[in-house]
Amino acid sequence: MFASFLIGLREGLEATLVVSILVAFLVKSDRRDRLPLVWSGVGAAVALSVGFGALLTFTAAHLESRQHELFDAIASLAATVFVTFMIFWMRTAARKMSGELREKLSDALQLGGTAVVVMAFLAVAREGLETALLWFAAAQGAAASASPLIGITLGLLVAVALGWALYLSALVINLTKFFTWTGLLLILVAAGIFKYGVHDLQESGVLPGLNTLAFDISGVLDPSAWYSTLLSGMFNITAQPSVLETIAWVAYALPVLFLFLRPSSKAPVSPAPKSAQPAS
């Protein structure tokens, strides 16, 4: 549930920030008559995201066992790519997001109502589709229950509340720190999703070594304990992983964490030394 909550909170806050910027721009520029167009685009993006999630679930439910495992593996690997891109994109683009969105909306207003709807739709659809794919991939590694759906719903509700509070200027949070800490957690979540994708490829017969275990700590990590459920559901840390699963987890987590935590060193540009005056 917590992994799904984190996905819903992170993606939901990104989408909420986008909508807040668009609405604030229209209100401040005295173009409230265009607000229904923005909400129409947002509603269409939400409907597309829900439909995409339902399509993934429906497709997975009507496949044979081996096909189901292969489908889950592809979804997990795609989700890993998306979440990695999203984490690093937000790290670099968050600061200039507001200006870019306002500029695009200003151009859309000049083109007409349809352009405003399309612009709002595209701004939110990317986050919604990523959310649906990430939730589906995370839910595959959990037990068959409503916990992932409850978690992502709570995350989205909290994100909407935070976005509304930010819009009203009633709450000020350090977005840089927020996206840094949630980015760190999501890297570990993505490592677990990637590991689960490799496990599905092994179960589908695409990769070998399903029964070649890297280690067995079932005597220490009780599968029935609450902390085992938490580690397995959030980071896909299991007591009996295969060698390829373990390699996949480490091969993803270590380099991505290194790149994410590495400071963006931009050395200040020192003024050019004055050239020596020629002798007269």
CSV table of C-alpha atoms in Angstrom, one decimal:
chain,number,residue,atom,x,y,z
A,1,MET,CA,0.0,0.0,0.0
A,2,PHE,CA,2.8,2.4,0.9
A,3,ALA,CA,4.5,2.0,-2.5
A,4,SER,CA,1.3,2.7,-4.3
A,5,PHE,CA,0.7,5.7,-1.9
A,6,LEU,CA,4.1,7.1,-2.8
A,7,ILE,CA,3.5,6.7,-6.5
A,8,GLY,CA,0.1,8.4,-6.2
A,9,LEU,CA,1.5,11.2,-4.1
A,10,ARG,CA,4.5,11.9,-6.3
A,11,GLU,CA,2.7,11.7,-9.7
A,12,GLY,CA,-0.5,13.4,-8.3
A,13,LEU,CA,1.5,16.3,-6.9
A,14,GLU,CA,3.2,16.9,-10.3
A,15,ALA,CA,-0.2,16.9,-12.1
A,16,THR,CA,-1.7,19.1,-9.4
A,17,LEU,CA,1.1,21.6,-9.7
A,18,VAL,CA,0.5,21.7,-13.4
A,19,VAL,CA,-3.2,22.4,-13.0
A,20,SER,CA,-2.6,25.0,-10.3
A,21,ILE,CA,-0.2,26.9,-12.5
A,22,LEU,CA,-2.7,26.9,-15.4
A,23,VAL,CA,-5.6,28.0,-13.2
A,24,ALA,CA,-3.6,30.7,-11.4
A,25,PHE,CA,-2.4,32.1,-14.8
A,26,LEU,CA,-6.0,32.3,-16.1
A,27,VAL,CA,-7.3,33.9,-12.8
A,28,LYS,CA,-4.5,36.5,-12.6
A,29,SER,CA,-4.9,37.4,-16.3
A,30,ASP,CA,-8.6,37.8,-15.8
A,31,ARG,CA,-9.5,35.0,-18.2
A,32,ARG,CA,-11.8,33.0,-15.9
A,33,ASP,CA,-14.1,32.3,-18.9
A,34,ARG,CA,-11.4,29.9,-20.1
A,35,LEU,CA,-11.3,27.8,-16.9
A,36,PRO,CA,-14.0,25.3,-18.1
A,37,LEU,CA,-11.7,24.5,-21.0
A,38,VAL,CA,-8.8,23.7,-18.7
A,39,TRP,CA,-11.0,21.5,-16.5
A,40,SER,CA,-12.4,19.8,-19.7
A,41,GLY,CA,-8.8,18.9,-20.7
A,42,VAL,CA,-8.0,17.7,-17.2
A,43,GLY,CA,-11.1,15.6,-17.1
A,44,ALA,CA,-10.3,14.0,-20.4
A,45,ALA,CA,-6.8,13.2,-19.2
A,46,VAL,CA,-8.0,11.6,-16.0
A,47,ALA,CA,-10.5,9.5,-18.0
A,48,LEU,CA,-7.8,8.4,-20.4
A,49,SER,CA,-5.5,7.4,-17.4
A,50,VAL,CA,-8.3,5.4,-15.7
A,51,GLY,CA,-9.1,3.7,-19.0
A,52,PHE,CA,-5.5,2.8,-19.6
A,53,GLY,CA,-5.2,1.3,-16.1
A,54,ALA,CA,-8.4,-0.7,-16.7
A,55,LEU,CA,-7.1,-1.9,-20.0
A,56,LEU,CA,-3.9,-3.1,-18.5
A,57,THR,CA,-5.8,-5.0,-15.7
A,58,PHE,CA,-8.3,-6.4,-18.2
A,59,THR,CA,-5.6,-7.6,-20.6
A,60,ALA,CA,-3.6,-9.2,-17.8
A,61,ALA,CA,-6.7,-11.0,-16.5
A,62,HIS,CA,-7.5,-12.7,-19.9
A,63,LEU,CA,-4.1,-14.1,-20.7
A,64,GLU,CA,-2.7,-17.6,-20.2
A,65,SER,CA,-0.2,-18.2,-17.4
A,66,ARG,CA,3.0,-17.8,-19.4
A,67,GLN,CA,1.5,-14.9,-21.5
A,68,HIS,CA,0.4,-13.2,-18.3
A,69,GLU,CA,3.9,-13.4,-16.8
A,70,LEU,CA,5.4,-12.0,-20.0
A,71,PHE,CA,2.9,-9.2,-20.1
A,72,ASP,CA,3.6,-8.3,-16.4
A,73,ALA,CA,7.4,-8.4,-17.2
A,74,ILE,CA,7.0,-5.9,-20.1
A,75,ALA,CA,4.8,-3.6,-18.0
A,76,SER,CA,7.3,-3.7,-15.1
A,77,LEU,CA,10.3,-2.9,-17.4
A,78,ALA,CA,8.3,-0.1,-19.1
A,79,ALA,CA,7.4,1.3,-15.7
A,80,THR,CA,11.0,1.2,-14.6
A,81,VAL,CA,12.0,3.3,-17.6
A,82,PHE,CA,9.2,5.8,-17.0
A,83,VAL,CA,9.8,6.3,-13.3
A,84,THR,CA,13.6,6.7,-13.9
A,85,PHE,CA,12.9,9.4,-16.6
A,86,MET,CA,10.3,11.1,-14.4
A,87,ILE,CA,12.7,11.3,-11.4
A,88,PHE,CA,15.5,12.9,-13.3
A,89,TRP,CA,13.2,15.1,-15.4
A,90,MET,CA,11.6,16.6,-12.3
A,91,ARG,CA,15.0,17.2,-10.8
A,92,THR,CA,16.0,19.4,-13.7
A,93,ALA,CA,12.7,20.8,-15.0
A,94,ALA,CA,10.8,21.7,-11.8
A,95,ARG,CA,12.3,25.1,-11.5
A,96,LYS,CA,11.3,26.3,-15.0
A,97,MET,CA,8.0,24.4,-15.1
A,98,SER,CA,5.9,27.4,-14.2
A,99,GLY,CA,7.3,29.7,-16.8
A,100,GLU,CA,7.1,27.1,-19.6
A,101,LEU,CA,3.5,26.2,-18.8
A,102,ARG,CA,2.4,29.8,-18.7
A,103,GLU,CA,4.1,30.5,-22.0
A,104,LYS,CA,2.4,27.5,-23.6
A,105,LEU,CA,-1.0,28.5,-22.2
A,106,SER,CA,-0.6,32.0,-23.4
A,107,ASP,CA,0.1,30.7,-26.9
A,108,ALA,CA,-2.9,28.3,-26.7
A,109,LEU,CA,-5.3,31.2,-25.7
A,110,GLN,CA,-4.3,33.0,-28.9
A,111,LEU,CA,-5.1,29.9,-31.0
A,112,GLY,CA,-8.6,29.3,-29.5
A,113,GLY,CA,-10.6,27.2,-27.1
A,114,THR,CA,-9.6,23.8,-28.6
A,115,ALA,CA,-6.0,24.6,-28.1
A,116,VAL,CA,-6.5,25.3,-24.4
A,117,VAL,CA,-8.3,22.0,-23.9
A,118,VAL,CA,-5.5,20.1,-25.8
A,119,MET,CA,-2.8,21.9,-23.9
A,120,ALA,CA,-4.4,21.1,-20.5
A,121,PHE,CA,-5.0,17.5,-21.6
A,122,LEU,CA,-1.4,16.9,-22.7
A,123,ALA,CA,0.0,18.5,-19.5
A,124,VAL,CA,-1.9,16.1,-17.3
A,125,ALA,CA,-2.2,13.0,-19.5
A,126,ARG,CA,1.5,12.2,-19.2
A,127,GLU,CA,1.4,12.1,-15.4
A,128,GLY,CA,-1.8,10.1,-15.5
A,129,LEU,CA,-0.6,7.5,-17.9
A,130,GLU,CA,2.6,7.1,-15.9
A,131,THR,CA,0.6,6.8,-12.7
A,132,ALA,CA,-1.6,4.0,-14.2
A,133,LEU,CA,1.5,2.1,-15.5
A,134,LEU,CA,3.5,2.5,-12.3
A,135,TRP,CA,0.5,1.4,-10.2
A,136,PHE,CA,-0.2,-1.6,-12.4
A,137,ALA,CA,3.5,-2.7,-12.2
A,138,ALA,CA,3.7,-2.1,-8.4
A,139,ALA,CA,0.5,-4.0,-7.8
A,140,GLN,CA,1.7,-7.1,-9.6
A,141,GLY,CA,4.3,-7.7,-6.9
A,142,ALA,CA,1.7,-7.4,-4.1
A,143,ALA,CA,-0.8,-10.0,-2.9
A,144,ALA,CA,-4.2,-10.0,-4.5
A,145,SER,CA,-6.0,-7.4,-2.5
A,146,ALA,CA,-7.3,-3.8,-2.6
A,147,SER,CA,-4.3,-2.4,-0.8
A,148,PRO,CA,-2.5,-1.0,-4.0
A,149,LEU,CA,-5.7,0.7,-5.1
A,150,ILE,CA,-6.4,2.1,-1.6
A,151,GLY,CA,-2.8,3.3,-1.4
A,152,ILE,CA,-2.7,5.1,-4.8
A,153,THR,CA,-6.1,6.7,-4.1
A,154,LEU,CA,-4.9,8.1,-0.7
A,155,GLY,CA,-1.8,9.3,-2.4
A,156,LEU,CA,-3.8,11.2,-5.1
A,157,LEU,CA,-6.1,12.7,-2.5
A,158,VAL,CA,-3.2,14.0,-0.4
A,159,ALA,CA,-1.6,15.4,-3.6
A,160,VAL,CA,-4.8,17.2,-4.5
A,161,ALA,CA,-5.1,18.6,-0.9
A,162,LEU,CA,-1.4,19.8,-1.0
A,163,GLY,CA,-1.9,21.3,-4.5
A,164,TRP,CA,-5.1,23.2,-3.4
A,165,ALA,CA,-3.3,24.5,-0.2
A,166,LEU,CA,-0.3,25.6,-2.3
A,167,TYR,CA,-2.7,27.4,-4.7
A,168,LEU,CA,-4.3,29.2,-1.8
A,169,SER,CA,-0.8,30.0,-0.4
A,170,ALA,CA,-2.0,28.5,2.8
A,171,LEU,CA,0.9,26.0,2.8
A,172,VAL,CA,4.5,26.4,1.8
A,173,ILE,CA,6.6,23.3,1.4
A,174,ASN,CA,10.1,22.9,0.1
A,175,LEU,CA,9.4,21.2,-3.2
A,176,THR,CA,13.1,20.6,-3.9
A,177,LYS,CA,13.4,18.6,-0.7
A,178,PHE,CA,10.1,16.9,-1.3
A,179,PHE,CA,11.1,15.7,-4.8
A,180,THR,CA,14.5,14.7,-3.6
A,181,TRP,CA,13.3,12.4,-0.8
A,182,THR,CA,10.4,11.0,-2.8
A,183,GLY,CA,12.8,10.5,-5.7
A,184,LEU,CA,15.1,8.4,-3.4
A,185,LEU,CA,12.3,6.2,-2.3
A,186,LEU,CA,11.0,5.8,-5.8
A,187,ILE,CA,14.4,4.7,-7.0
A,188,LEU,CA,14.2,1.9,-4.5
A,189,VAL,CA,10.6,1.2,-5.6
A,190,ALA,CA,11.7,1.1,-9.3
A,191,ALA,CA,14.6,-1.3,-8.4
A,192,GLY,CA,12.0,-3.6,-6.9
A,193,ILE,CA,9.8,-3.3,-10.0
A,194,PHE,CA,12.7,-4.0,-12.2
A,195,LYS,CA,13.6,-7.0,-10.1
A,196,TYR,CA,10.0,-8.3,-10.4
A,197,GLY,CA,10.1,-7.8,-14.1
A,198,VAL,CA,13.2,-10.1,-14.3
A,199,HIS,CA,11.4,-12.6,-12.1
A,200,ASP,CA,8.5,-12.6,-14.5
A,201,LEU,CA,10.8,-13.1,-17.5
A,202,GLN,CA,12.2,-16.1,-15.6
A,203,GLU,CA,8.8,-17.5,-14.9
A,204,SER,CA,7.7,-17.0,-18.6
A,205,GLY,CA,10.8,-19.0,-19.7
A,206,VAL,CA,12.5,-16.0,-21.4
A,207,LEU,CA,15.4,-16.0,-18.9
A,208,PRO,CA,16.9,-19.0,-17.1
A,209,GLY,CA,17.8,-19.5,-13.5
A,210,LEU,CA,14.4,-19.2,-11.7
A,211,ASN,CA,15.4,-21.8,-9.1
A,212,THR,CA,19.1,-20.7,-8.8
A,213,LEU,CA,18.9,-18.7,-5.6
A,214,ALA,CA,21.3,-16.0,-4.6
A,215,PHE,CA,20.7,-16.5,-0.9
A,216,ASP,CA,18.0,-17.8,1.5
A,217,ILE,CA,17.3,-15.7,4.5
A,218,SER,CA,13.8,-17.1,5.2
A,219,GLY,CA,15.1,-18.1,8.6
A,220,VAL,CA,15.7,-14.4,9.4
A,221,LEU,CA,13.1,-12.7,7.3
A,222,ASP,CA,9.8,-14.3,8.2
A,223,PRO,CA,7.6,-14.2,5.2
A,224,SER,CA,4.5,-14.0,7.4
A,225,ALA,CA,5.8,-11.0,9.4
A,226,TRP,CA,4.5,-7.4,8.8
A,227,TYR,CA,8.0,-6.1,8.0
A,228,SER,CA,8.5,-8.8,5.4
A,229,THR,CA,5.2,-7.7,3.8
A,230,LEU,CA,6.3,-4.1,3.9
A,231,LEU,CA,9.7,-4.8,2.3
A,232,SER,CA,8.3,-7.1,-0.3
A,233,GLY,CA,5.4,-4.8,-1.2
A,234,MET,CA,7.4,-1.6,-1.4
A,235,PHE,CA,10.9,-2.6,-2.5
A,236,ASN,CA,10.3,-6.2,-3.6
A,237,ILE,CA,12.9,-7.5,-1.2
A,238,THR,CA,12.3,-11.2,-0.7
A,239,ALA,CA,13.9,-13.9,1.3
A,240,GLN,CA,14.7,-16.2,-1.6
A,241,PRO,CA,15.6,-14.2,-4.7
A,242,SER,CA,17.2,-15.7,-7.7
A,243,VAL,CA,20.7,-14.7,-8.8
A,244,LEU,CA,19.4,-12.8,-11.8
A,245,GLU,CA,16.8,-10.9,-9.7
A,246,THR,CA,19.5,-9.9,-7.2
A,247,ILE,CA,21.9,-8.7,-10.0
A,248,ALA,CA,19.0,-6.8,-11.6
A,249,TRP,CA,18.2,-5.0,-8.3
A,250,VAL,CA,21.8,-4.0,-7.6
A,251,ALA,CA,22.6,-3.1,-11.2
A,252,TYR,CA,19.7,-0.7,-11.2
A,253,ALA,CA,19.7,0.8,-7.7
A,254,LEU,CA,23.4,1.5,-7.3
A,255,PRO,CA,24.2,3.5,-10.5
A,256,VAL,CA,20.8,5.3,-10.4
A,257,LEU,CA,21.3,6.3,-6.8
A,258,PHE,CA,24.8,7.5,-7.6
A,259,LEU,CA,23.6,9.6,-10.5
A,260,PHE,CA,20.7,11.0,-8.5
A,261,LEU,CA,22.7,12.0,-5.4
A,262,ARG,CA,25.7,13.3,-7.4
A,263,PRO,CA,25.7,17.1,-7.0
A,264,SER,CA,25.3,19.1,-10.1
A,265,SER,CA,28.6,20.8,-9.9
A,266,LYS,CA,28.5,24.0,-11.9
A,267,ALA,CA,31.6,25.9,-11.2
A,268,PRO,CA,31.1,29.7,-11.1
A,269,VAL,CA,32.5,31.4,-14.2
A,270,SER,CA,35.4,33.5,-13.1
A,271,PRO,CA,35.9,36.8,-14.9
A,272,ALA,CA,38.5,36.7,-17.6
A,273,PRO,CA,41.8,38.2,-16.6
A,274,LYS,CA,42.6,41.5,-18.1
A,275,SER,CA,45.0,41.3,-20.8
A,276,ALA,CA,48.3,42.9,-20.3
A,277,GLN,CA,48.6,46.4,-21.8
A,278,PRO,CA,51.1,46.5,-24.7
A,279,ALA,CA,54.2,48.4,-24.1
A,280,SER,CA,54.2,51.9,-25.6
